[in-house]
Every structure is written in structure tokens, then in C-alpha cells.
Amino acid sequence: MRARILIFSLIITIISIILFSLASTQVYYNSSVDETEEYLLVYMNLYDENDYTADQDGADALAEILDGARVTYITADGTVLGDSRQQNISENHSDRPEVIAALEDGSGYAVRNSETLGENMVYYCKAFTEADGSTLLVRIAVSIPSEWKLFVKTLPTTATYIAIDIVLCIILAFVATYFIVKPVQDLAANASKKGMVTTKYSELKPIAEVLNERNRNIERQMGEIVAEKESVNNARKTKDEFISNITHEMNTPLTSIQGYAELLKAGALTEEQKQDAYEVISTQSTRLTSLITCIINYSEIDSDEILPDEVNFSEIAREMISVLRPEAESHDVTLEDSIEDNVIVQSRHELVCEVFGNLVRNAIRYNKPGGSVTVTLNYDCLKVADTGVGIAPENRDRIFDRFFTVDKSHGGKNGGFGLGLASVRKICLKYGWKISVESEQGKGSTFTVEF
Ligand code: ADP
């Protein structure tokens, strides 16, 4: 970086010095031309005021008093009558710009490199009318150094300035690197610490913002990774719990089946005891099958990838009520319904049956003899209200957990596994429905599913 600053500043300053020296040479040259022209005007007056012959001798005499200036006498047709610098010039001078100007306007200046003498000269030519009426052109010229010569003359000074410039640029490179790099180093040190990166230099603020944005992204990603890890751990925990629950639920019927099978095998049972044993084995086998079906149904809700379709909930509700009516009657429960036609939901037929069946079956099972169940279905929601046992406040949130049953005997009066409402909640979550429950112990419960 230091070398770059050095090279960059050197290039800029050396070019500036050279350009400045060229410009000042030009200005100096122009002013010396102007000054020389003024001198020539005075010289010409000297000629005018004195009497010099228009020949070689006259030219030499005038040149002598003009401090060596070149004097040339030229006729109107360009013939050189005399020249103080070179005798017997035969070349016609009518094409010289100052001669043309003098013939046209009376006088004229020109600055050029003399073809005759090879010097850079300022010419002043003036036309005079002689006594015989002829025109005499008097040209006085003074040599001045050319622009190039002036430039070459300034070279030692320019070189001195360039040398000083190199030293200054080296110092500048060190100072600039310090002042530029230091804030960047501070910023880097700041960025390696925790928290917001700040800088008082406005030029570095965009970098600080980029660093802050990057830090925020890293923090967000770290948060996501932690959350993901947590969710993986939770999922693992849930799975372990699930398996342990299943094992526990299966254990009860299996132990019964195994125990009674052992007794039957031993052959020491009376006929009546044998009948009881067959009965228990049959009931527990049915319960085991039903548990397995419930677990499969519950697990399939997640793995089900079939896209939802328009399902006529009203038709399903009416069909299921007619199926469930005998069960309600067997529990001495009245089943009433108020179902609007063509309530269409985005779901799947089997899952709508699962939600409806579980809620209504529970309302029947957890009812009291002589009680009632009222099913209301409209475009906004499904309500299943019963006049049953109700749910204790401390259990109201937990009834939706897997394998949660209020009756812990797992083989209680109603014999549920605690997977029904868990399935209902899972299905509701899947389709963005909201399930809620209101209940009063001993008076009944109302389950509401809002679509
Ligand atoms: P289960 O198979 O045991 O019925 P659910 O998940 O369907 O499992 O219900 C969980 C628990 O919630 C039940 O054990 C029951 O105690 C309680 N419950 C569910 N519905 C009702 C209801 N309508 N009235 C009273 N209690 C209910």
C-alpha cells in the first residue's frame, strides 16, 4: 500500500512539476516577445529620428547604435539593400510575414527562426516613403532564446524540485499509510470483538455496516443452528417417549394374553375358568389390534402427502351420525344434530372422518346415562357439545397430548388409549384449523373446530 501511494503521488507530482515548468516557460517566452517588440518600436524611432542611408553602411551604422540588433533595408519588391548581419543577401524577402504586413498595414511583427541566421528572432518591419516616392522597408530584429531553449534552461531547477518532491512523497507515503491504515487496523480489531462495529471515519462506515450485517447474519444462523439442534433433540425425545408409551400400552394386554395362555397350557383350569381365559385373551387381542390401528392412523397423519381436496363435511357428518347413533343409544345418550348443507373444507375424506368420529365418540363415551350430544356444523365451525362428565381444568390442555387419558387404568370403563384427541389436534394443525374446548366438570364439554 505504501509503495502504491508513493508511486501514485510521485507520478502526479512529477507530471505537475513538468507541466508547471512548461507553462511557466511559455508565459516567460510570451512576455519576453512582448518586451522585445516594445524595444523594437523604440529602435525604429531611433532610425526615424536620424538619417541613415538605405544601404549596407547605413544598416551597419544603425545596428551599431542599436546594441547589435539586426537591421535590414528592403525595397518594396523584396530586394535586400543591406543587412547588418549578413552582407549581399540575394534572396528576395517579399515573402517574409513582417514584410507583407508592413506593405499592407505600414508595419508588422513576426517571430520565427531566421532562415538566414538560424536564430529565433523577433522582427519589426516598417514602411517609409522616400524622397523620390519609393517605399523603403526598414526591418529591425533581435534574437531571443526559443521556448525549447528556455525550457532546457529551466531543467536544472525542475530537476531540483523533482528531487525535493521525491523526498516529500516518500514522507507523505509513510504518513498517509499510517493515517489510512491505522483506522482500518482499529476497525479490524473492533470487528474481531463481540458487539457492534463502529468507526468515526465516514469513509469506513460502509465497511463497518457490512461487518455488522455479516455479524448479524452469523448470529442469526447460529440461532437457527441452535434452534434446529433443539428441535432435533426434541423430536428424538418425543420419539423416545412415543415408543416408551407404545411399549407400555402394549404390555398390559400382552401380559394378560401371555398369563392366560400359560394357564391354559398348564391345563389345571375348570371349564368355567377356561371360558374366562378365552374371553380375556379375545378381549385383549382385540384391544391390541385396536391399539396398533390407532398408532398407525396417528403416524400416518404426518406421513400423508396426498394434497388436500374439497371435501363435503356435511355429507360425512350425516353419514357418521347414522353410524354412531346405535353406539349413542347403547350408552343411553341422545344424539342431536344441526348440519348445514354443503359445508366444504380443504382436507381429505379419511381425516375429516377421524376428527368428526373422535369428537362425537368421546362425547358419547364420556357422557352420563340419559345425557345428550349436540353436533352443530356450519361454514365456520364444527361444535360437539355434550352433557357428560366434563374435564377438570388441570386436564384441559393435556387431553390433546398423546397417550393422555384421565382414567389412568388404560383399560378403564371406556378403554381409550389417549390417541384420539392427539390425532384430532394433529389433523387440525395440518389444515390450519383451530381446536378449542370449554368444559365444566360434571356438566359437560364443548369441543369447537374453527375452519
Ligand atoms: P381416549 O382414547 O382415551 O378417549 P382421547 O385422546 O380421545 O383418548 O381423549 C383423551 C382424554 O380426554 C380421555 O381419556 C378423556 O378422559 C378426555 N375426554 C375426551 N373427550 C371428552 C369429553 N367429551 N368429555 C370428557 N372427557 C373427555
XYZ file of N, CA and C in Angstrom, residues 15-27 150-151 154-155 157-158:
57
model
N 4.458 14.857 -12.897
C 3.749 15.378 -14.072
C 3.377 16.841 -13.830
N 2.905 17.142 -12.591
C 2.523 18.534 -12.294
C 3.720 19.464 -12.402
N 4.858 19.033 -11.872
C 6.063 19.899 -11.912
C 6.454 20.180 -13.368
N 6.468 19.091 -14.192
C 6.865 19.277 -15.599
C 5.873 20.193 -16.315
N 4.559 19.945 -16.075
C 3.549 20.794 -16.728
C 3.693 22.241 -16.278
N 3.959 22.426 -14.984
C 4.116 23.781 -14.461
C 5.327 24.458 -15.099
N 6.420 23.686 -15.228
C 7.629 24.284 -15.806
C 7.400 24.625 -17.285
N 6.642 23.758 -18.003
C 6.315 24.058 -19.413
C 5.463 25.322 -19.509
N 4.458 25.390 -18.613
C 3.548 26.545 -18.648
C 4.299 27.829 -18.318
N 5.182 27.762 -17.296
C 5.898 28.993 -16.933
C 6.882 29.395 -18.023
N 7.459 28.383 -18.708
C 8.360 28.691 -19.838
C 7.590 29.454 -20.913
N 6.377 28.956 -21.202
C 5.544 29.572 -22.223
C 5.210 31.022 -21.846
N 4.821 31.204 -20.570
C 4.461 32.559 -20.115
C 5.667 33.481 -20.203
N 14.545 27.887 -23.626
C 14.156 28.353 -22.282
C 13.830 27.173 -21.383
N 13.112 26.179 -21.964
C 12.717 25.007 -21.174
C 13.956 24.241 -20.701
N 15.505 25.743 -17.832
C 14.852 25.554 -16.523
C 15.047 24.130 -15.974
N 15.616 23.252 -16.837
C 15.706 21.839 -16.416
C 16.436 21.612 -15.084
N 16.594 23.499 -12.492
C 15.674 23.897 -11.414
C 14.568 22.845 -11.268
N 14.024 22.429 -12.444
C 12.953 21.420 -12.427
C 13.454 20.144 -11.739
